[in-house]
Amino acid sequence: MIWWLSMNELIVLKLGGSVITRKEEKEFEINSENLKRISKEIANALNERDFGLVIVHGAGSFGHLPAKRYELYKGLRNKTQLMGFSIAHKSMQYLNLHVIDYLQKSGINAIPYQASAVGILSNGRLVHFPTTIIKKLVEMNIVPVSHGDVLIDEKMGIGILSGDHLVPYLAKKLNATRVIIATDVDGIYTKDPKKNEDAEFLREINSNTISKIEEIGTSNAIDVTGGMKRKLQELLELVRFGIESEIISGTKHGILERALKGERNLGSIIKF
Ligand code: ADP
Ligand code: IPE
């Protein structure tokens, strides 16, 4: 028997690599404490109210290290990169399996949705990514879990799909009502808060406040997909489609659960 839901809310959630792995350690290490806590928070929210959920997780060290080592972000230039492509994907699958495992142990019906098997990039932008199955899964109360990955690029041969690019793509295609990005800082600041004590927090990014951002980029970790700057660019584009988004802390206890339960203003909201 199938429980078809009559859902009127769909949340696309990104779990940043900085939250689920020890991204700055420069080795493959899952952040089990965060993953366990986050899985429980997601389960608590899903148990409290009905909403559709699609999860995309980042790569952290599991993707960025091989992508950097084999220069996968530069496109296909030599044969060695093909082994790098294979290694980076295997590493992402390993991480995905662990994410799924933690989610399942918290009682969430999670199932992997492997990006490299279905998606195509063109100069780094997603041009093909079928979502029929994702829609059906969500309707059946199953949570599809996709992730940043290495993909075929029709112009560059190979390329990197960042979860930060996949999230707005899915949000548009699935008509999501909310987009939540969980990362290792509270949201967007005037400058990187990890490097500048005087960085000021920006609760809302809109046409008036955007000029307050003095400096935005990546963390100290190896990152080939653009860090916070890329997130903001992607989310600003989403605003044009009428979908606002929030960047929240995935490392502080309870914030994600509260956000999924419907609370707003817990991080930086991007709207215009
Ligand atoms: P994730 O792995 O969760 O996707 P990223 O590492 O890509 O996250 O981006 C988050 C990092 O961006 C933060 O750890 C922070 O050091 C960095 N960062 C750079 N500039 C800013 C800024 N202006 N505001 C907030 N964070 C910033
Ligand atoms: C990067 O994905 C994918 C690879 C490097 C293979 P993301 O860009 O979503 O990863 P995080 O969240 O920054 O770690």
PDB file of C-alpha atoms in Angstrom, residues 3-272:
ATOM      1  CA  TRP A   3       0.653   6.575   1.217  1.00  0.00           C
ATOM      2  CA  TRP A   4       0.192   9.241  -1.436  1.00  0.00           C
ATOM      3  CA  LEU A   5       0.614  12.602   0.130  1.00  0.00           C
ATOM      4  CA  SER A   6      -1.289  15.687  -0.793  1.00  0.00           C
ATOM      5  CA  MET A   7       1.637  17.945  -0.129  1.00  0.00           C
ATOM      6  CA  ASN A   8       1.587  21.633  -0.730  1.00  0.00           C
ATOM      7  CA  GLU A   9       5.087  22.258   0.521  1.00  0.00           C
ATOM      8  CA  LEU A  10       8.350  21.096  -0.964  1.00  0.00           C
ATOM      9  CA  ILE A  11      11.683  21.924   0.600  1.00  0.00           C
ATOM     10  CA  VAL A  12      14.986  21.507  -1.201  1.00  0.00           C
ATOM     11  CA  LEU A  13      17.711  21.195   1.421  1.00  0.00           C
ATOM     12  CA  LYS A  14      21.458  21.350   0.894  1.00  0.00           C
ATOM     13  CA  LEU A  15      23.713  19.812   3.502  1.00  0.00           C
ATOM     14  CA  GLY A  16      27.078  21.474   2.981  1.00  0.00           C
ATOM     15  CA  GLY A  17      30.272  19.489   2.761  1.00  0.00           C
ATOM     16  CA  SER A  18      31.579  21.677   5.587  1.00  0.00           C
ATOM     17  CA  VAL A  19      28.853  20.218   7.833  1.00  0.00           C
ATOM     18  CA  ILE A  20      28.885  16.522   6.937  1.00  0.00           C
ATOM     19  CA  THR A  21      32.647  16.073   6.465  1.00  0.00           C
ATOM     20  CA  ARG A  22      35.735  17.474   8.116  1.00  0.00           C
ATOM     21  CA  LYS A  23      36.366  19.576   5.043  1.00  0.00           C
ATOM     22  CA  GLU A  24      39.328  21.498   6.386  1.00  0.00           C
ATOM     23  CA  GLU A  25      41.243  18.371   7.459  1.00  0.00           C
ATOM     24  CA  LYS A  26      42.439  17.661   3.919  1.00  0.00           C
ATOM     25  CA  GLU A  27      41.635  13.962   4.319  1.00  0.00           C
ATOM     26  CA  PHE A  28      38.525  11.855   3.825  1.00  0.00           C
ATOM     27  CA  GLU A  29      36.667  12.071   7.107  1.00  0.00           C
ATOM     28  CA  ILE A  30      32.943  12.098   7.749  1.00  0.00           C
ATOM     29  CA  ASN A  31      31.663  14.369  10.514  1.00  0.00           C
ATOM     30  CA  SER A  32      29.599  11.630  12.172  1.00  0.00           C
ATOM     31  CA  GLU A  33      28.493  13.815  15.087  1.00  0.00           C
ATOM     32  CA  ASN A  34      26.973  16.408  12.773  1.00  0.00           C
ATOM     33  CA  LEU A  35      25.482  13.814  10.460  1.00  0.00           C
ATOM     34  CA  LYS A  36      23.837  11.929  13.320  1.00  0.00           C
ATOM     35  CA  ARG A  37      22.402  15.078  14.895  1.00  0.00           C
ATOM     36  CA  ILE A  38      21.228  16.510  11.577  1.00  0.00           C
ATOM     37  CA  SER A  39      19.516  13.243  10.629  1.00  0.00           C
ATOM     38  CA  LYS A  40      17.581  13.318  13.901  1.00  0.00           C
ATOM     39  CA  GLU A  41      16.655  16.968  13.364  1.00  0.00           C
ATOM     40  CA  ILE A  42      15.341  16.201   9.868  1.00  0.00           C
ATOM     41  CA  ALA A  43      13.419  13.176  11.194  1.00  0.00           C
ATOM     42  CA  ASN A  44      11.875  15.251  14.010  1.00  0.00           C
ATOM     43  CA  ALA A  45      10.642  17.831  11.513  1.00  0.00           C
ATOM     44  CA  LEU A  46       9.260  15.187   9.131  1.00  0.00           C
ATOM     45  CA  ASN A  47       7.463  13.496  12.020  1.00  0.00           C
ATOM     46  CA  GLU A  48       5.882  16.750  13.130  1.00  0.00           C
ATOM     47  CA  ARG A  49       4.408  17.903   9.848  1.00  0.00           C
ATOM     48  CA  ASP A  50       3.876  16.850   6.231  1.00  0.00           C
ATOM     49  CA  PHE A  51       6.193  18.334   3.657  1.00  0.00           C
ATOM     50  CA  GLY A  52       8.055  17.000   0.675  1.00  0.00           C
ATOM     51  CA  LEU A  53      11.820  16.945   1.037  1.00  0.00           C
ATOM     52  CA  VAL A  54      14.650  16.615  -1.444  1.00  0.00           C
ATOM     53  CA  ILE A  55      18.170  16.559  -0.034  1.00  0.00           C
ATOM     54  CA  VAL A  56      21.345  17.459  -1.889  1.00  0.00           C
ATOM     55  CA  HIS A  57      24.596  17.071  -0.043  1.00  0.00           C
ATOM     56  CA  GLY A  58      27.963  18.596  -0.740  1.00  0.00           C
ATOM     57  CA  ALA A  59      31.306  16.916  -1.134  1.00  0.00           C
ATOM     58  CA  GLY A  60      33.668  18.344   1.444  1.00  0.00           C
ATOM     59  CA  SER A  61      37.004  16.608   1.338  1.00  0.00           C
ATOM     60  CA  PHE A  62      35.481  13.569  -0.443  1.00  0.00           C
ATOM     61  CA  GLY A  63      34.976  15.490  -3.685  1.00  0.00           C
ATOM     62  CA  HIS A  64      37.152  18.568  -3.524  1.00  0.00           C
ATOM     63  CA  LEU A  65      40.399  16.691  -2.865  1.00  0.00           C
ATOM     64  CA  PRO A  66      40.227  14.382  -5.945  1.00  0.00           C
ATOM     65  CA  ALA A  67      38.744  17.196  -8.049  1.00  0.00           C
ATOM     66  CA  LYS A  68      41.711  19.394  -7.183  1.00  0.00           C
ATOM     67  CA  ARG A  69      44.302  16.626  -7.498  1.00  0.00           C
ATOM     68  CA  TYR A  70      43.151  15.610 -10.996  1.00  0.00           C
ATOM     69  CA  GLU A  71      42.148  19.154 -12.004  1.00  0.00           C
ATOM     70  CA  LEU A  72      38.708  17.884 -12.945  1.00  0.00           C
ATOM     71  CA  TYR A  73      37.280  21.415 -12.863  1.00  0.00           C
ATOM     72  CA  LYS A  74      39.457  22.313 -15.886  1.00  0.00           C
ATOM     73  CA  GLY A  75      37.658  19.895 -18.189  1.00  0.00           C
ATOM     74  CA  LEU A  76      39.119  16.862 -19.942  1.00  0.00           C
ATOM     75  CA  ARG A  77      42.766  17.466 -20.852  1.00  0.00           C
ATOM     76  CA  ASN A  78      44.482  14.136 -20.350  1.00  0.00           C
ATOM     77  CA  LYS A  79      43.734  10.457 -19.786  1.00  0.00           C
ATOM     78  CA  THR A  80      44.821  10.461 -16.129  1.00  0.00           C
ATOM     79  CA  GLN A  81      41.847  12.662 -15.376  1.00  0.00           C
ATOM     80  CA  LEU A  82      39.509   9.830 -16.363  1.00  0.00           C
ATOM     81  CA  MET A  83      40.793   7.801 -13.418  1.00  0.00           C
ATOM     82  CA  GLY A  84      40.357  10.952 -11.299  1.00  0.00           C
ATOM     83  CA  PHE A  85      36.773  11.192 -12.545  1.00  0.00           C
ATOM     84  CA  SER A  86      36.169   7.585 -11.499  1.00  0.00           C
ATOM     85  CA  ILE A  87      37.881   8.061  -8.118  1.00  0.00           C
ATOM     86  CA  ALA A  88      36.009  11.295  -7.317  1.00  0.00           C
ATOM     87  CA  HIS A  89      32.675   9.668  -8.113  1.00  0.00           C
ATOM     88  CA  LYS A  90      33.424   6.579  -6.036  1.00  0.00           C
ATOM     89  CA  SER A  91      34.405   8.806  -3.167  1.00  0.00           C
ATOM     90  CA  MET A  92      31.114  10.719  -3.455  1.00  0.00           C
ATOM     91  CA  GLN A  93      29.167   7.469  -3.520  1.00  0.00           C
ATOM     92  CA  TYR A  94      30.928   6.363  -0.357  1.00  0.00           C
ATOM     93  CA  LEU A  95      29.933   9.621   1.319  1.00  0.00           C
ATOM     94  CA  ASN A  96      26.379   9.357  -0.032  1.00  0.00           C
ATOM     95  CA  LEU A  97      26.036   5.831   1.338  1.00  0.00           C
ATOM     96  CA  HIS A  98      26.970   7.085   4.783  1.00  0.00           C
ATOM     97  CA  VAL A  99      24.554  10.016   4.575  1.00  0.00           C
ATOM     98  CA  ILE A 100      21.782   7.591   3.578  1.00  0.00           C
ATOM     99  CA  ASP A 101      22.756   5.269   6.411  1.00  0.00           C
ATOM    100  CA  TYR A 102      22.475   8.009   9.051  1.00  0.00           C
ATOM    101  CA  LEU A 103      19.162   9.220   7.616  1.00  0.00           C
ATOM    102  CA  GLN A 104      17.734   5.696   7.586  1.00  0.00           C
ATOM    103  CA  LYS A 105      18.843   5.051  11.142  1.00  0.00           C
ATOM    104  CA  SER A 106      16.810   8.101  12.147  1.00  0.00           C
ATOM    105  CA  GLY A 107      13.777   6.622  10.426  1.00  0.00           C
ATOM    106  CA  ILE A 108      13.883   8.611   7.185  1.00  0.00           C
ATOM    107  CA  ASN A 109      12.954   6.829   3.928  1.00  0.00           C
ATOM    108  CA  ALA A 110      16.054   8.046   2.106  1.00  0.00           C
ATOM    109  CA  ILE A 111      17.214   6.817  -1.284  1.00  0.00           C
ATOM    110  CA  PRO A 112      20.243   7.893  -3.342  1.00  0.00           C
ATOM    111  CA  TYR A 113      19.789   9.791  -6.597  1.00  0.00           C
ATOM    112  CA  GLN A 114      23.058   9.535  -8.437  1.00  0.00           C
ATOM    113  CA  ALA A 115      23.749  12.758 -10.329  1.00  0.00           C
ATOM    114  CA  SER A 116      26.518  11.527 -12.640  1.00  0.00           C
ATOM    115  CA  ALA A 117      24.259   8.753 -13.971  1.00  0.00           C
ATOM    116  CA  VAL A 118      21.597  11.160 -15.190  1.00  0.00           C
ATOM    117  CA  GLY A 119      22.987  14.696 -15.494  1.00  0.00           C
ATOM    118  CA  ILE A 120      24.846  16.540 -18.268  1.00  0.00           C
ATOM    119  CA  LEU A 121      26.672  19.855 -17.983  1.00  0.00           C
ATOM    120  CA  SER A 122      27.497  22.356 -20.679  1.00  0.00           C
ATOM    121  CA  ASN A 123      30.392  24.634 -19.733  1.00  0.00           C
ATOM    122  CA  GLY A 124      29.720  23.833 -16.093  1.00  0.00           C
ATOM    123  CA  ARG A 125      25.984  24.535 -16.205  1.00  0.00           C
ATOM    124  CA  LEU A 126      23.428  21.794 -15.810  1.00  0.00           C
ATOM    125  CA  VAL A 127      21.542  21.309 -19.084  1.00  0.00           C
ATOM    126  CA  HIS A 128      19.985  17.911 -18.449  1.00  0.00           C
ATOM    127  CA  PHE A 129      18.800  16.410 -15.170  1.00  0.00           C
ATOM    128  CA  PRO A 130      15.579  14.393 -15.218  1.00  0.00           C
ATOM    129  CA  THR A 131      13.290  14.854 -12.242  1.00  0.00           C
ATOM    130  CA  THR A 132      10.288  12.615 -12.988  1.00  0.00           C
ATOM    131  CA  ILE A 133      11.518   9.938 -10.596  1.00  0.00           C
ATOM    132  CA  ILE A 134      12.362  12.523  -7.929  1.00  0.00           C
ATOM    133  CA  LYS A 135       8.792  13.857  -8.083  1.00  0.00           C
ATOM    134  CA  LYS A 136       7.338  10.351  -7.787  1.00  0.00           C
ATOM    135  CA  LEU A 137       9.596   9.495  -4.867  1.00  0.00           C
ATOM    136  CA  VAL A 138       8.611  12.658  -2.996  1.00  0.00           C
ATOM    137  CA  GLU A 139       4.928  11.917  -3.608  1.00  0.00           C
ATOM    138  CA  MET A 140       5.498   8.512  -2.043  1.00  0.00           C
ATOM    139  CA  ASN A 141       7.030  10.072   1.056  1.00  0.00           C
ATOM    140  CA  ILE A 142      10.531   8.967   0.101  1.00  0.00           C
ATOM    141  CA  VAL A 143      13.414  11.431   0.411  1.00  0.00           C
ATOM    142  CA  PRO A 144      15.708  11.455  -2.645  1.00  0.00           C
ATOM    143  CA  VAL A 145      19.277  12.275  -1.695  1.00  0.00           C
ATOM    144  CA  SER A 146      21.479  13.583  -4.488  1.00  0.00           C
ATOM    145  CA  HIS A 147      24.896  15.199  -4.212  1.00  0.00           C
ATOM    146  CA  GLY A 148      27.626  17.238  -5.820  1.00  0.00           C
ATOM    147  CA  ASP A 149      29.355  15.000  -8.353  1.00  0.00           C
ATOM    148  CA  VAL A 150      31.546  14.682 -11.424  1.00  0.00           C
ATOM    149  CA  LEU A 151      29.508  14.842 -14.623  1.00  0.00           C
ATOM    150  CA  ILE A 152      29.889  14.620 -18.367  1.00  0.00           C
ATOM    151  CA  ASP A 153      30.209  18.124 -19.802  1.00  0.00           C
ATOM    152  CA  GLU A 154      29.201  18.397 -23.460  1.00  0.00           C
ATOM    153  CA  LYS A 155      31.635  21.270 -24.034  1.00  0.00           C
ATOM    154  CA  MET A 156      34.501  20.443 -21.662  1.00  0.00           C
ATOM    155  CA  GLY A 157      34.341  16.645 -21.650  1.00  0.00           C
ATOM    156  CA  ILE A 158      34.024  16.399 -17.879  1.00  0.00           C
ATOM    157  CA  GLY A 159      33.091  18.845 -15.155  1.00  0.00           C
ATOM    158  CA  ILE A 160      31.999  19.312 -11.569  1.00  0.00           C
ATOM    159  CA  LEU A 161      28.406  19.658 -10.505  1.00  0.00           C
ATOM    160  CA  SER A 162      28.249  21.562  -7.234  1.00  0.00           C
ATOM    161  CA  GLY A 163      25.330  20.882  -4.916  1.00  0.00           C
ATOM    162  CA  ASP A 164      24.995  24.670  -4.863  1.00  0.00           C
ATOM    163  CA  HIS A 165      24.185  24.550  -8.590  1.00  0.00           C
ATOM    164  CA  LEU A 166      21.942  21.510  -8.366  1.00  0.00           C
ATOM    165  CA  VAL A 167      19.796  22.950  -5.568  1.00  0.00           C
ATOM    166  CA  PRO A 168      18.426  25.975  -7.496  1.00  0.00           C
ATOM    167  CA  TYR A 169      18.036  23.823 -10.601  1.00  0.00           C
ATOM    168  CA  LEU A 170      15.852  21.374  -8.678  1.00  0.00           C
ATOM    169  CA  ALA A 171      14.019  24.141  -6.837  1.00  0.00           C
ATOM    170  CA  LYS A 172      12.933  25.667 -10.156  1.00  0.00           C
ATOM    171  CA  LYS A 173      12.068  22.387 -11.835  1.00  0.00           C
ATOM    172  CA  LEU A 174      10.162  20.997  -8.856  1.00  0.00           C
ATOM    173  CA  ASN A 175       8.465  24.291  -7.956  1.00  0.00           C
ATOM    174  CA  ALA A 176       9.916  24.161  -4.471  1.00  0.00           C
ATOM    175  CA  THR A 177       8.366  26.386  -1.847  1.00  0.00           C
ATOM    176  CA  ARG A 178      11.543  26.720   0.193  1.00  0.00           C
ATOM    177  CA  VAL A 179      15.273  26.360  -0.267  1.00  0.00           C
ATOM    178  CA  ILE A 180      17.466  25.860   2.775  1.00  0.00           C
ATOM    179  CA  ILE A 181      21.231  25.731   2.635  1.00  0.00           C
ATOM    180  CA  ALA A 182      22.927  24.413   5.763  1.00  0.00           C
ATOM    181  CA  THR A 183      26.589  25.281   6.096  1.00  0.00           C
ATOM    182  CA  ASP A 184      29.234  25.827   8.794  1.00  0.00           C
ATOM    183  CA  VAL A 185      28.596  29.546   9.383  1.00  0.00           C
ATOM    184  CA  ASP A 186      25.347  31.275  10.410  1.00  0.00           C
ATOM    185  CA  GLY A 187      24.796  32.797   6.971  1.00  0.00           C
ATOM    186  CA  ILE A 188      26.321  35.587   4.910  1.00  0.00           C
ATOM    187  CA  TYR A 189      28.524  38.211   6.528  1.00  0.00           C
ATOM    188  CA  THR A 190      30.132  41.390   5.218  1.00  0.00           C
ATOM    189  CA  LYS A 191      33.382  39.365   5.091  1.00  0.00           C
ATOM    190  CA  ASP A 192      34.431  35.819   5.923  1.00  0.00           C
ATOM    191  CA  PRO A 193      33.630  35.518   9.667  1.00  0.00           C
ATOM    192  CA  LYS A 194      36.303  32.853  10.095  1.00  0.00           C
ATOM    193  CA  LYS A 195      39.005  35.262   9.021  1.00  0.00           C
ATOM    194  CA  ASN A 196      37.593  38.598  10.217  1.00  0.00           C
ATOM    195  CA  GLU A 197      36.407  39.200  13.759  1.00  0.00           C
ATOM    196  CA  ASP A 198      34.709  42.420  12.717  1.00  0.00           C
ATOM    197  CA  ALA A 199      32.578  40.710  10.029  1.00  0.00           C
ATOM    198  CA  GLU A 200      28.939  41.765  10.377  1.00  0.00           C
ATOM    199  CA  PHE A 201      26.092  39.326   9.925  1.00  0.00           C
ATOM    200  CA  LEU A 202      23.585  40.069   7.159  1.00  0.00           C
ATOM    201  CA  ARG A 203      20.128  38.806   8.096  1.00  0.00           C
ATOM    202  CA  GLU A 204      18.684  39.653   4.701  1.00  0.00           C
ATOM    203  CA  ILE A 205      20.370  39.997   1.336  1.00  0.00           C
ATOM    204  CA  ASN A 206      18.359  42.276  -0.907  1.00  0.00           C
ATOM    205  CA  SER A 207      19.047  45.083  -3.336  1.00  0.00           C
ATOM    206  CA  ASN A 208      19.773  47.441  -0.424  1.00  0.00           C
ATOM    207  CA  THR A 209      22.027  45.204   1.645  1.00  0.00           C
ATOM    208  CA  ILE A 210      24.000  43.407  -1.059  1.00  0.00           C
ATOM    209  CA  SER A 211      26.467  46.304  -1.391  1.00  0.00           C
ATOM    210  CA  LYS A 212      27.460  45.766   2.273  1.00  0.00           C
ATOM    211  CA  ILE A 213      29.292  42.572   1.310  1.00  0.00           C
ATOM    212  CA  GLU A 214      32.947  43.572   1.166  1.00  0.00           C
ATOM    213  CA  GLU A 215      34.474  40.164   0.643  1.00  0.00           C
ATOM    214  CA  ILE A 216      32.985  36.769  -0.151  1.00  0.00           C
ATOM    215  CA  GLY A 217      34.702  33.569  -1.251  1.00  0.00           C
ATOM    216  CA  THR A 218      35.711  30.143  -0.052  1.00  0.00           C
ATOM    217  CA  SER A 219      36.781  28.858   3.350  1.00  0.00           C
ATOM    218  CA  ASN A 220      40.335  27.739   4.136  1.00  0.00           C
ATOM    219  CA  ALA A 221      39.462  24.245   2.946  1.00  0.00           C
ATOM    220  CA  ILE A 222      40.275  23.032  -0.550  1.00  0.00           C
ATOM    221  CA  ASP A 223      37.224  24.023  -2.582  1.00  0.00           C
ATOM    222  CA  VAL A 224      36.889  23.922  -6.349  1.00  0.00           C
ATOM    223  CA  THR A 225      33.281  25.091  -6.537  1.00  0.00           C
ATOM    224  CA  GLY A 226      33.400  28.654  -5.199  1.00  0.00           C
ATOM    225  CA  GLY A 227      32.246  28.514  -1.571  1.00  0.00           C
ATOM    226  CA  MET A 228      29.918  31.198  -0.261  1.00  0.00           C
ATOM    227  CA  LYS A 229      30.362  33.418  -3.324  1.00  0.00           C
ATOM    228  CA  ARG A 230      28.991  30.725  -5.592  1.00  0.00           C
ATOM    229  CA  LYS A 231      26.107  30.047  -3.195  1.00  0.00           C
ATOM    230  CA  LEU A 232      25.082  33.683  -3.257  1.00  0.00           C
ATOM    231  CA  GLN A 233      25.327  33.902  -7.064  1.00  0.00           C
ATOM    232  CA  GLU A 234      23.206  30.804  -7.498  1.00  0.00           C
ATOM    233  CA  LEU A 235      20.614  31.906  -4.949  1.00  0.00           C
ATOM    234  CA  LEU A 236      20.361  35.416  -6.380  1.00  0.00           C
ATOM    235  CA  GLU A 237      19.482  33.849  -9.710  1.00  0.00           C
ATOM    236  CA  LEU A 238      16.781  31.840  -7.998  1.00  0.00           C
ATOM    237  CA  VAL A 239      15.202  35.025  -6.651  1.00  0.00           C
ATOM    238  CA  ARG A 240      14.428  35.970 -10.262  1.00  0.00           C
ATOM    239  CA  PHE A 241      12.163  32.938 -10.376  1.00  0.00           C
ATOM    240  CA  GLY A 242      10.321  34.074  -7.277  1.00  0.00           C
ATOM    241  CA  ILE A 243      11.929  31.558  -4.925  1.00  0.00           C
ATOM    242  CA  GLU A 244      13.625  32.948  -1.847  1.00  0.00           C
ATOM    243  CA  SER A 245      16.194  30.961   0.041  1.00  0.00           C
ATOM    244  CA  GLU A 246      17.936  30.843   3.379  1.00  0.00           C
ATOM    245  CA  ILE A 247      21.484  30.041   4.385  1.00  0.00           C
ATOM    246  CA  ILE A 248      21.571  28.693   7.922  1.00  0.00           C
ATOM    247  CA  SER A 249      23.978  27.011  10.286  1.00  0.00           C
ATOM    248  CA  GLY A 250      24.084  23.230  10.037  1.00  0.00           C
ATOM    249  CA  THR A 251      26.671  23.011  12.784  1.00  0.00           C
ATOM    250  CA  LYS A 252      24.647  24.651  15.583  1.00  0.00           C
ATOM    251  CA  HIS A 253      22.183  22.395  17.350  1.00  0.00           C
ATOM    252  CA  GLY A 254      18.516  22.709  16.478  1.00  0.00           C
ATOM    253  CA  ILE A 255      18.670  25.418  13.801  1.00  0.00           C
ATOM    254  CA  LEU A 256      17.953  23.057  10.898  1.00  0.00           C
ATOM    255  CA  GLU A 257      15.102  21.380  12.768  1.00  0.00           C
ATOM    256  CA  ARG A 258      13.488  24.731  13.528  1.00  0.00           C
ATOM    257  CA  ALA A 259      13.897  25.838   9.899  1.00  0.00           C
ATOM    258  CA  LEU A 260      12.327  22.627   8.590  1.00  0.00           C
ATOM    259  CA  LYS A 261       9.474  23.012  11.054  1.00  0.00           C
ATOM    260  CA  GLY A 262       8.682  26.331   9.405  1.00  0.00           C
ATOM    261  CA  GLU A 263      10.596  28.964  11.372  1.00  0.00           C
ATOM    262  CA  ARG A 264      12.241  31.722   9.353  1.00  0.00           C
ATOM    263  CA  ASN A 265      14.908  34.316  10.039  1.00  0.00           C
ATOM    264  CA  LEU A 266      17.320  31.785  11.502  1.00  0.00           C
ATOM    265  CA  GLY A 267      20.106  32.692   9.071  1.00  0.00           C
ATOM    266  CA  SER A 268      20.484  34.931   6.026  1.00  0.00           C
ATOM    267  CA  ILE A 269      17.470  35.185   3.728  1.00  0.00           C
ATOM    268  CA  ILE A 270      18.163  35.929   0.085  1.00  0.00           C
ATOM    269  CA  LYS A 271      15.307  37.832  -1.485  1.00  0.00           C
ATOM    270  CA  PHE A 272      14.793  40.970  -3.505  1.00  0.00           C
TER     271      PHE A 272
END
